[in-house]
Amino acid sequence: AKSIGVVTGGQAIRWLDVRVEGMAAHAGTTPMPLRKDALYGAAQMIQSLESLAADFAPEGLTTVGELSIAKSSRNTIPGLLNFTVDLRHHRDADIEAMEQQVRTRLQDIAAQRGLSVTVSPHWISPATPFDAECVTCVQSAVDALGYAQQSIVSGAGHDAIHLARFCPTAMVFIPCVGGLSHNEAEDVLPEDVRQGTDVLLNAVLKRAGQAN
């Protein structure tokens, strides 16, 4: 097990909004071949997004975290819905390719099913490398302390990623129990916290010494 993550930067993130429109109709009076079911279409689209991530493995990540059916009813074929797409990759060129694939795949599925689909950008955060000297300070601190380590790109958005665009920045990661982070059930072990703070202290002292 690794005790310390030497964070080299934050990965690229793109959020997209998807609108799928078909035709609302009665569940009991509309034959299956005549339906333009927005939800069945969206289900196929979402499955396609999961397979898209495999094409960009291991760094490529796709997530659909929200789905909303307009005027939903138990006995109504969904005619309009919206869902979100979260794309992530270490490299800007690859996340650009992922977005283009999203648009192509969703349009193809919509055309096959007689649906219309609109993909709109919601938020873009480019890949953000951390300051090389600050990262070196963290790396030197870990090396001096002899803790088990690995170089890592931050998967989540952090304040440090925003700060890195304005001032020299680095981060130190420690393990979460069971690998679960950014969750109410997240937990850490005292020994991991101690080692992480050791690294942080020594990295700050090294950086302060460089500034003098």
Short mmCIF file of C-alpha atoms in Angstrom, two decimals, residues 30-179:
data_model
loop_
_atom_site.label_atom_id
_atom_site.label_comp_id
_atom_site.label_asym_id
_atom_site.label_seq_id
_atom_site.Cartn_x
_atom_site.Cartn_y
_atom_site.Cartn_z
CA THR A 30 -49.01 2.74 -28.77
CA PRO A 31 -47.41 -0.28 -30.50
CA MET A 32 -43.71 -0.72 -29.78
CA PRO A 33 -42.56 -0.19 -33.39
CA LEU A 34 -44.32 3.18 -33.55
CA ARG A 35 -42.83 4.61 -30.38
CA LYS A 36 -40.29 7.40 -30.10
CA ASP A 37 -39.30 6.67 -26.51
CA ALA A 38 -36.85 9.24 -25.21
CA LEU A 39 -35.93 7.14 -22.18
CA TYR A 40 -35.15 3.93 -24.05
CA GLY A 41 -33.07 6.05 -26.40
CA ALA A 42 -31.28 7.72 -23.50
CA ALA A 43 -30.62 4.31 -21.94
CA GLN A 44 -28.83 3.23 -25.11
CA MET A 45 -26.94 6.52 -25.16
CA ILE A 46 -25.83 6.13 -21.56
CA GLN A 47 -24.68 2.55 -22.23
CA SER A 48 -22.67 3.93 -25.14
CA LEU A 49 -21.02 6.44 -22.81
CA GLU A 50 -19.88 3.62 -20.53
CA SER A 51 -18.28 1.80 -23.46
CA LEU A 52 -16.71 5.09 -24.60
CA ALA A 53 -14.73 5.24 -21.35
CA ALA A 54 -13.26 1.81 -22.15
CA ASP A 55 -11.88 3.23 -25.42
CA PHE A 56 -9.90 5.80 -23.40
CA ALA A 57 -8.92 3.55 -20.49
CA PRO A 58 -7.51 3.81 -17.95
CA GLU A 59 -7.56 7.62 -17.68
CA GLY A 60 -10.88 8.23 -19.48
CA LEU A 61 -13.91 8.49 -17.19
CA THR A 62 -17.58 9.05 -18.06
CA THR A 63 -20.41 9.59 -15.58
CA VAL A 64 -24.13 10.32 -15.90
CA GLY A 65 -25.10 11.71 -12.51
CA GLU A 66 -28.48 13.32 -13.18
CA LEU A 67 -31.47 12.31 -15.30
CA SER A 68 -34.80 14.12 -15.36
CA ILE A 69 -37.93 13.04 -17.28
CA ALA A 70 -40.26 15.89 -18.15
CA LYS A 71 -43.90 15.38 -17.07
CA SER A 72 -43.16 11.81 -16.06
CA SER A 73 -46.05 9.41 -15.52
CA ARG A 74 -46.23 5.68 -14.92
CA ASN A 75 -48.31 5.01 -18.01
CA THR A 76 -46.80 7.57 -20.38
CA ILE A 77 -44.00 6.91 -22.86
CA PRO A 78 -41.30 9.50 -22.01
CA GLY A 79 -41.21 12.18 -24.68
CA LEU A 80 -38.61 14.56 -23.27
CA LEU A 81 -35.75 14.21 -20.82
CA ASN A 82 -32.43 15.73 -19.83
CA PHE A 83 -29.30 14.12 -18.43
CA THR A 84 -25.81 15.26 -17.49
CA VAL A 85 -22.45 13.94 -18.66
CA ASP A 86 -19.20 14.28 -16.71
CA LEU A 87 -16.05 13.58 -18.76
CA ARG A 88 -12.56 13.36 -17.26
CA HIS A 89 -9.11 12.62 -18.64
CA HIS A 90 -5.52 13.52 -17.78
CA ARG A 91 -4.94 15.17 -21.16
CA ASP A 92 -6.83 17.96 -22.92
CA ALA A 93 -6.44 16.38 -26.38
CA ASP A 94 -8.00 13.15 -25.19
CA ILE A 95 -10.94 14.79 -23.44
CA GLU A 96 -11.58 16.78 -26.62
CA ALA A 97 -11.69 13.49 -28.53
CA MET A 98 -14.02 12.04 -25.88
CA GLU A 99 -16.44 14.94 -26.26
CA GLN A 100 -16.49 14.56 -30.03
CA GLN A 101 -17.23 10.85 -29.62
CA VAL A 102 -20.06 11.65 -27.22
CA ARG A 103 -21.65 13.95 -29.78
CA THR A 104 -21.23 11.46 -32.62
CA ARG A 105 -22.52 8.45 -30.71
CA LEU A 106 -25.54 10.22 -29.28
CA GLN A 107 -26.52 11.70 -32.63
CA ASP A 108 -26.23 8.28 -34.30
CA ILE A 109 -28.46 6.63 -31.68
CA ALA A 110 -31.00 9.45 -31.91
CA ALA A 111 -31.14 9.09 -35.69
CA GLN A 112 -31.67 5.33 -35.43
CA ARG A 113 -34.59 5.82 -33.05
CA GLY A 114 -36.26 8.84 -34.63
CA LEU A 115 -35.31 11.09 -31.71
CA SER A 116 -33.62 14.46 -31.53
CA VAL A 117 -30.69 15.10 -29.21
CA THR A 118 -28.92 18.30 -28.22
CA VAL A 119 -25.56 18.30 -26.43
CA SER A 120 -24.59 21.59 -24.78
CA PRO A 121 -21.38 22.48 -22.89
CA HIS A 122 -21.98 23.31 -19.24
CA TRP A 123 -18.47 23.74 -17.75
CA ILE A 124 -14.89 23.12 -18.87
CA SER A 125 -11.82 22.82 -16.65
CA PRO A 126 -8.59 22.16 -18.57
CA ALA A 127 -5.85 19.85 -17.32
CA THR A 128 -3.80 21.81 -14.77
CA PRO A 129 -0.16 20.91 -14.05
CA PHE A 130 1.18 21.93 -10.65
CA ASP A 131 4.29 24.04 -10.15
CA ALA A 132 7.35 21.87 -10.81
CA GLU A 133 9.38 23.30 -7.92
CA CYS A 134 6.54 22.80 -5.44
CA VAL A 135 6.03 19.22 -6.61
CA THR A 136 9.77 18.64 -6.24
CA CYS A 137 9.59 19.91 -2.64
CA VAL A 138 6.87 17.36 -1.87
CA GLN A 139 8.81 14.62 -3.65
CA SER A 140 12.02 15.46 -1.76
CA ALA A 141 10.15 15.42 1.56
CA VAL A 142 8.70 11.98 0.85
CA ASP A 143 12.06 10.64 -0.28
CA ALA A 144 13.78 11.94 2.86
CA LEU A 145 11.14 10.42 5.13
CA GLY A 146 11.19 7.11 3.25
CA TYR A 147 7.42 6.72 2.99
CA ALA A 148 5.82 4.49 0.35
CA GLN A 149 4.60 6.75 -2.44
CA GLN A 150 3.31 7.19 -5.95
CA SER A 151 2.93 10.04 -8.40
CA ILE A 152 -0.74 10.82 -9.04
CA VAL A 153 -2.98 13.19 -10.97
CA SER A 154 -5.91 14.52 -8.95
CA GLY A 155 -9.16 13.05 -10.17
CA ALA A 156 -11.42 15.46 -8.31
CA GLY A 157 -11.59 19.21 -8.56
CA HIS A 158 -9.87 20.97 -5.64
CA ASP A 159 -9.33 24.57 -4.56
CA ALA A 160 -5.63 23.96 -5.25
CA ILE A 161 -6.40 23.44 -8.94
CA HIS A 162 -7.98 26.89 -9.12
CA LEU A 163 -5.10 28.41 -7.14
CA ALA A 164 -2.55 26.80 -9.46
CA ARG A 165 -3.63 29.19 -12.21
CA PHE A 166 -2.52 32.15 -10.08
CA CYS A 167 0.30 30.98 -7.80
CA PRO A 168 2.77 28.07 -7.32
CA THR A 169 0.81 25.11 -5.96
CA ALA A 170 1.16 21.45 -5.06
CA MET A 171 -0.83 18.86 -3.10
CA VAL A 172 -0.19 15.87 -0.85
CA PHE A 173 -2.61 12.93 -0.91
CA ILE A 174 -3.07 10.24 1.73
CA PRO A 175 -5.18 7.05 1.40
CA CYS A 176 -8.84 6.87 2.37
CA VAL A 177 -10.15 3.70 3.98
CA GLY A 178 -11.39 1.40 1.24
CA GLY A 179 -10.42 3.96 -1.38
#
